Coordinates of C-alpha atoms in Angstrom, one line a residue:
X1 CA 118.8 32.7 315.3
X2 CA 121.1 35.8 316.4
X3 CA 123.1 35.2 313.5
X4 CA 120.4 35.2 311.3
X5 CA 119.1 38.8 312.9
X6 CA 122.8 40.2 312.6
X7 CA 122.9 39.6 308.8
X8 CA 119.7 40.6 308.2
X9 CA 120.6 44.1 310.0
X10 CA 123.9 44.0 308.1
X11 CA 122.2 43.5 304.6
X12 CA 119.5 46.3 305.7
X13 CA 122.7 48.6 306.3
X14 CA 124.6 47.8 303.0
X15 CA 121.3 48.3 301.3
X16 CA 120.4 51.9 302.8
X17 CA 122.2 53.8 300.1
X18 CA 119.6 52.2 297.5
X19 CA 116.8 53.3 299.8
X20 CA 117.8 56.9 300.1
X21 CA 120.6 57.6 297.9
X22 CA 120.8 56.5 294.6
X23 CA 118.3 55.8 291.9
X24 CA 116.7 52.3 291.5
X25 CA 118.9 49.8 289.8
X26 CA 118.4 46.1 288.6
X27 CA 121.3 44.6 290.3
X28 CA 123.6 45.4 293.3
X29 CA 126.4 43.7 295.4
X30 CA 128.3 44.9 298.1
X31 CA 131.8 43.7 298.3
X32 CA 135.5 44.3 299.4
X33 CA 137.9 44.3 302.0
X34 CA 135.7 46.1 304.4
X35 CA 133.1 43.6 304.6
X36 CA 135.6 40.9 306.2
X37 CA 135.6 43.1 309.4
X38 CA 133.3 43.0 312.1
X39 CA 134.1 46.8 313.1
X40 CA 135.2 48.3 309.9
X41 CA 137.3 51.9 310.5
X42 CA 135.4 54.9 309.0
X43 CA 137.9 55.8 306.3
X44 CA 137.4 52.4 304.9
X45 CA 135.1 52.0 301.6
X46 CA 131.9 49.7 301.2
X47 CA 132.5 48.7 297.5
X48 CA 129.0 48.3 295.1
X49 CA 128.3 47.1 291.7
X50 CA 125.0 48.5 290.6
X51 CA 123.6 46.9 287.3
X52 CA 121.1 49.3 285.4
X53 CA 119.3 48.9 282.6
X54 CA 120.0 52.2 280.5
X55 CA 123.3 53.5 281.9
X56 CA 122.6 56.6 280.3
X57 CA 119.2 57.3 281.8
X58 CA 120.5 56.5 285.2
X59 CA 123.7 58.5 285.0
X60 CA 121.2 61.4 284.1
X61 CA 119.0 61.0 287.2
X62 CA 121.7 60.1 289.7
X63 CA 123.7 64.1 288.3
X64 CA 120.4 65.5 289.2
X65 CA 120.5 64.0 292.8
X66 CA 123.7 63.4 293.4
X67 CA 125.9 65.9 291.3
X68 CA 128.9 65.5 293.6
X69 CA 129.5 62.2 293.5
X70 CA 131.4 63.0 289.9
X71 CA 134.3 65.2 289.1
X72 CA 133.4 68.6 288.1
X73 CA 134.0 68.3 284.2
X74 CA 132.6 64.6 284.0
X75 CA 129.5 66.2 285.6
X76 CA 129.7 69.2 283.4
X77 CA 130.5 67.0 280.1
X78 CA 127.0 64.9 281.4
X79 CA 125.8 61.3 281.0
X80 CA 126.4 60.7 277.5
X81 CA 130.2 61.6 278.1
X82 CA 130.0 59.2 281.5
X83 CA 128.8 56.0 279.3
X84 CA 130.9 56.7 276.5
X85 CA 134.0 56.7 278.9
X86 CA 132.8 53.9 280.3
X87 CA 132.2 52.0 276.9
X88 CA 135.0 53.0 274.9
X89 CA 138.2 53.5 277.6
X90 CA 137.4 51.3 280.3
X91 CA 135.3 47.6 280.5
X92 CA 131.6 49.1 280.7
X93 CA 131.7 50.0 284.3
X94 CA 131.9 54.1 285.8
X95 CA 133.0 54.0 289.4
X96 CA 132.3 56.6 292.0
X97 CA 134.9 56.2 294.6
X98 CA 135.1 58.5 297.8
X99 CA 131.3 59.2 298.5
X100 CA 130.7 60.4 301.5
X101 CA 127.2 59.3 302.9
X102 CA 126.4 59.8 306.2
X103 CA 129.0 58.5 308.6
X104 CA 130.0 56.2 305.6
X105 CA 132.4 56.1 302.5
X106 CA 131.1 54.1 299.7
X107 CA 132.2 53.7 295.9
X108 CA 130.0 52.2 293.1
X109 CA 130.3 51.1 290.0
X110 CA 127.6 51.3 287.1
X111 CA 127.5 48.9 284.4
X112 CA 124.7 47.9 281.6
X113 CA 122.9 44.9 282.8
X114 CA 123.4 43.2 279.2
X115 CA 127.6 43.8 279.8
X116 CA 127.1 42.2 283.1
X117 CA 125.1 38.9 282.3
X118 CA 127.5 38.5 278.8
X119 CA 130.4 38.9 281.3
X120 CA 129.2 36.3 283.8
X121 CA 128.6 33.8 281.1
X122 CA 131.4 34.4 278.2
X123 CA 134.3 36.1 280.5
X124 CA 134.7 38.3 277.7
X125 CA 136.2 41.1 279.9
X126 CA 136.7 38.9 282.9
X127 CA 136.3 41.4 284.9
X128 CA 132.8 41.6 287.1
X129 CA 133.1 38.0 286.7
X130 CA 136.0 37.9 288.3
X131 CA 134.4 39.4 291.2
X132 CA 131.3 37.0 291.3
X133 CA 133.8 34.5 291.6
X134 CA 134.3 35.5 295.3
X135 CA 131.8 36.2 297.8
X136 CA 129.5 39.2 297.6
X137 CA 126.4 40.7 299.6
X138 CA 123.5 40.6 296.8
X139 CA 121.1 43.2 297.5
X140 CA 119.1 43.6 294.5
X141 CA 119.0 41.2 291.9
X142 CA 115.7 41.4 289.4
X143 CA 117.7 39.7 286.2
X144 CA 118.5 36.7 288.3
X145 CA 122.0 37.2 287.9
X146 CA 122.7 35.0 291.0
X147 CA 121.2 31.9 288.6
X148 CA 123.5 33.0 285.5
X149 CA 126.6 32.7 288.0
X150 CA 126.0 29.2 288.7
X151 CA 127.8 28.6 285.7
X152 CA 130.2 31.2 286.1
X153 CA 130.7 29.4 289.5
X154 CA 131.6 26.1 287.5
X155 CA 133.9 27.6 284.7
X156 CA 135.9 29.2 287.7
X157 CA 136.0 25.8 289.4
X158 CA 137.1 23.7 286.2
X159 CA 139.5 26.5 285.5
X160 CA 141.4 26.5 288.9
X161 CA 141.2 22.5 288.5
X162 CA 143.6 22.4 285.5
X163 CA 145.8 24.9 287.3
X164 CA 146.0 23.0 290.5
X165 CA 147.9 19.7 291.1
X166 CA 147.1 16.2 291.4
X167 CA 146.1 16.6 295.4
X168 CA 145.1 20.0 296.7
X169 CA 143.5 21.7 299.7
X170 CA 140.0 23.2 300.0
X171 CA 142.2 26.1 301.1
X172 CA 144.3 25.5 297.7
X173 CA 141.2 25.5 295.7
X174 CA 139.4 28.6 297.0
X175 CA 142.8 30.3 296.8
X176 CA 143.1 29.4 293.0
X177 CA 139.5 30.8 292.5
X178 CA 140.2 33.9 294.1
X179 CA 143.4 34.2 292.3
X180 CA 142.1 33.9 288.6
X181 CA 140.6 37.6 288.3
X182 CA 144.3 39.1 289.6
X183 CA 146.2 37.3 287.2
X184 CA 148.0 39.8 285.0
X185 CA 146.3 42.5 287.1
X186 CA 148.8 45.7 286.9
X187 CA 147.5 46.8 290.1
X188 CA 149.4 43.8 291.6
X189 CA 152.7 44.9 290.7
X190 CA 152.6 48.1 292.9
X191 CA 149.1 49.2 294.1
X192 CA 147.7 46.0 295.8
X193 CA 148.2 44.2 299.1
X194 CA 150.7 40.9 298.3
X195 CA 148.2 38.7 300.9
X196 CA 145.0 39.9 299.4
X197 CA 144.0 36.6 298.3
X198 CA 144.8 35.1 301.7
X199 CA 142.9 37.8 303.5
X200 CA 140.0 37.2 301.2
X201 CA 140.0 33.5 301.6
X202 CA 140.6 33.2 305.3
X203 CA 138.2 36.4 305.9
X204 CA 135.3 34.6 303.9
X205 CA 136.1 30.6 303.9
X206 CA 132.9 29.8 305.0
X207 CA 131.3 31.6 302.1
X208 CA 133.4 30.1 299.8
X209 CA 132.3 26.6 300.9
X210 CA 128.4 27.9 300.6
X211 CA 129.6 29.0 297.3
X212 CA 131.3 26.1 295.9
X213 CA 130.7 23.0 297.9
X214 CA 127.4 22.0 295.9
X215 CA 129.8 21.8 293.1
X216 CA 132.3 20.0 294.8
X217 CA 130.1 17.3 295.8
X218 CA 129.2 17.2 291.8
X219 CA 132.5 16.7 291.0
X220 CA 133.0 13.9 293.4
X221 CA 129.7 11.9 292.3
X222 CA 131.1 12.0 288.8
X223 CA 134.5 10.9 290.0
X224 CA 136.5 13.5 288.8
X225 CA 137.5 14.3 292.5
X226 CA 138.4 12.1 295.6
X227 CA 138.2 13.6 299.2
X228 CA 140.1 12.5 302.0
X229 CA 140.9 14.1 305.5
X230 CA 144.0 15.0 307.4
X231 CA 143.2 15.9 310.6
X232 CA 140.8 19.3 309.7
X233 CA 142.3 20.1 306.8
X234 CA 140.2 18.3 303.6
X235 CA 142.4 17.0 301.2
X236 CA 141.1 16.2 297.6
X237 CA 142.9 14.3 294.5
X238 CA 141.5 14.7 291.2
X239 CA 142.0 12.6 288.1
X240 CA 144.6 14.1 285.6
X241 CA 143.7 11.6 282.8
X242 CA 143.3 13.2 279.3
X243 CA 139.3 12.9 279.1
X244 CA 138.8 14.3 282.4
X245 CA 141.1 17.1 281.4
X246 CA 138.9 17.6 278.2
X247 CA 136.1 17.4 280.1
X248 CA 137.2 20.3 282.5
X249 CA 138.3 22.2 279.3
X250 CA 135.0 21.9 277.7
X251 CA 133.4 23.7 280.6
X252 CA 135.3 27.1 279.5
X253 CA 133.8 29.7 278.0
X254 CA 134.6 29.8 274.2
X255 CA 136.6 32.9 274.4
X256 CA 139.3 30.6 276.4
X257 CA 138.6 27.9 274.4
X258 CA 139.4 30.0 270.6
X259 CA 143.0 30.5 272.7
X260 CA 143.5 26.7 271.4
X261 CA 141.6 26.8 268.5
X262 CA 143.2 29.9 267.4
X263 CA 146.5 28.1 266.3
X264 CA 144.5 25.9 264.4
X265 CA 141.8 26.9 262.9
X266 CA 141.1 30.3 260.3
X267 CA 139.6 33.3 260.9
X268 CA 135.8 33.4 259.6
X269 CA 135.4 29.6 259.7
X270 CA 132.7 28.6 262.4
X271 CA 134.3 27.1 265.3
X272 CA 134.6 23.4 266.3
X273 CA 131.8 22.1 269.1
X274 CA 134.6 21.0 271.0
X275 CA 138.3 21.8 271.7
X276 CA 140.6 18.6 272.3
X277 CA 143.8 19.0 274.5
X278 CA 146.3 16.3 274.6
X279 CA 147.5 17.6 278.1
X280 CA 146.7 18.8 281.6
X281 CA 149.9 21.2 281.3
X282 CA 148.8 22.5 277.9
X283 CA 145.2 22.9 279.2
X284 CA 146.7 25.0 282.2
X285 CA 148.7 27.3 279.6
X286 CA 146.3 28.1 277.8
X287 CA 144.1 28.9 280.6
X288 CA 147.0 31.0 282.3
X289 CA 147.6 32.7 278.8
X290 CA 144.0 33.5 277.9
X291 CA 143.3 35.1 281.9
X292 CA 146.7 36.9 282.0
X293 CA 145.6 38.6 278.8
X294 CA 142.1 39.6 279.4
X295 CA 142.9 40.7 283.1
X296 CA 146.1 43.0 282.0
X297 CA 144.3 44.5 279.1
X298 CA 140.9 44.8 281.4
X299 CA 142.7 46.5 284.9
X300 CA 144.6 48.4 282.3
X301 CA 141.4 49.8 280.6
X302 CA 139.5 50.4 283.8
X303 CA 142.7 52.5 285.5
X304 CA 142.8 54.8 282.6
X305 CA 139.0 55.4 282.8
X306 CA 139.2 55.9 286.4
X307 CA 141.8 58.3 286.1
X308 CA 140.0 60.7 283.2
X309 CA 136.7 60.3 285.1
X310 CA 138.1 60.8 288.8
X311 CA 140.3 63.9 287.9
X312 CA 144.1 63.9 288.9
X313 CA 143.2 64.5 292.9
X314 CA 140.8 61.7 293.3
X315 CA 142.7 59.3 291.4
X316 CA 145.7 60.2 293.6
X317 CA 143.9 59.7 296.6
X318 CA 142.6 56.3 295.4
X319 CA 145.9 54.9 293.9
X320 CA 147.7 56.6 296.8
X321 CA 145.4 54.7 299.7
X322 CA 145.8 51.3 297.6
X323 CA 149.5 51.6 297.6
X324 CA 149.9 52.2 301.2
X325 CA 148.1 48.9 301.4
X326 CA 150.5 47.1 299.3
X327 CA 153.6 48.8 300.9
X328 CA 152.4 48.0 304.6
X329 CA 151.9 44.3 303.2
X330 CA 155.5 44.2 301.8
X331 CA 157.1 45.2 304.8
X332 CA 155.3 42.4 306.8

């Protein structure tokens, strides 16, 4: 009972900016390393993704309410420039970082709802879909994104199984799922904590279990996985036969499968309903190559978008904070 009350209080605290600061949204989730700490320091940011039906209208209203959230020049150009920058340079998300509100510091990214749903279902950008493969606090969900996201979780599990060896632990699985959205991320070279994945998985292990255990139970029931225990550590053994490999590969979105089809198909022709892969290694290489390319492109585009949107000073502050954490982790 006490734990439920604490969780309810935490959710209410996280939702406070939605009630008292920002225009209405159709979807909101809070995420980030700050939420892993029971008592985060006051300089830490809480991160939000806000889904809205019409970003142009939303930013117009937010500019009237909160002009200080935007850089001076983006505020001068208005909501058309803001949404144009997000769509044409970035990957459809516009971030306002370092927003000071009450005794907190927040960062929020605004995305069009249909773009959010498309990325969750197809991995066409593999940006927000990667974030939603990890534990988040969903605060508003008018479009039932959580239900759509079950497809995203199944695809992430299938991709991770293709990348994992025949035998692995539950921790290995969650670490691999967590790593998918960092494959090819340019920030990981110099501006991210090298222990980021480890910290996320260890700090949210029970949340990962709540998200993925129903899927794992299905895979076990279907004979794709077998489970055993070595002490407190759960170990899984997966079926690596061609039939199972193809079954896992067929779960992946068509944006990944077409990487394989592109070698043999012709542009403009209808793609086959199912791609056949000859081995697990081939499937794993295809997944790795496709995700690295998507993440590299998306992270680069979003970084440029953030630089243009925030202006040099704010961008330098954000990058400096990230690089400090990265260097500290490398020195540890």
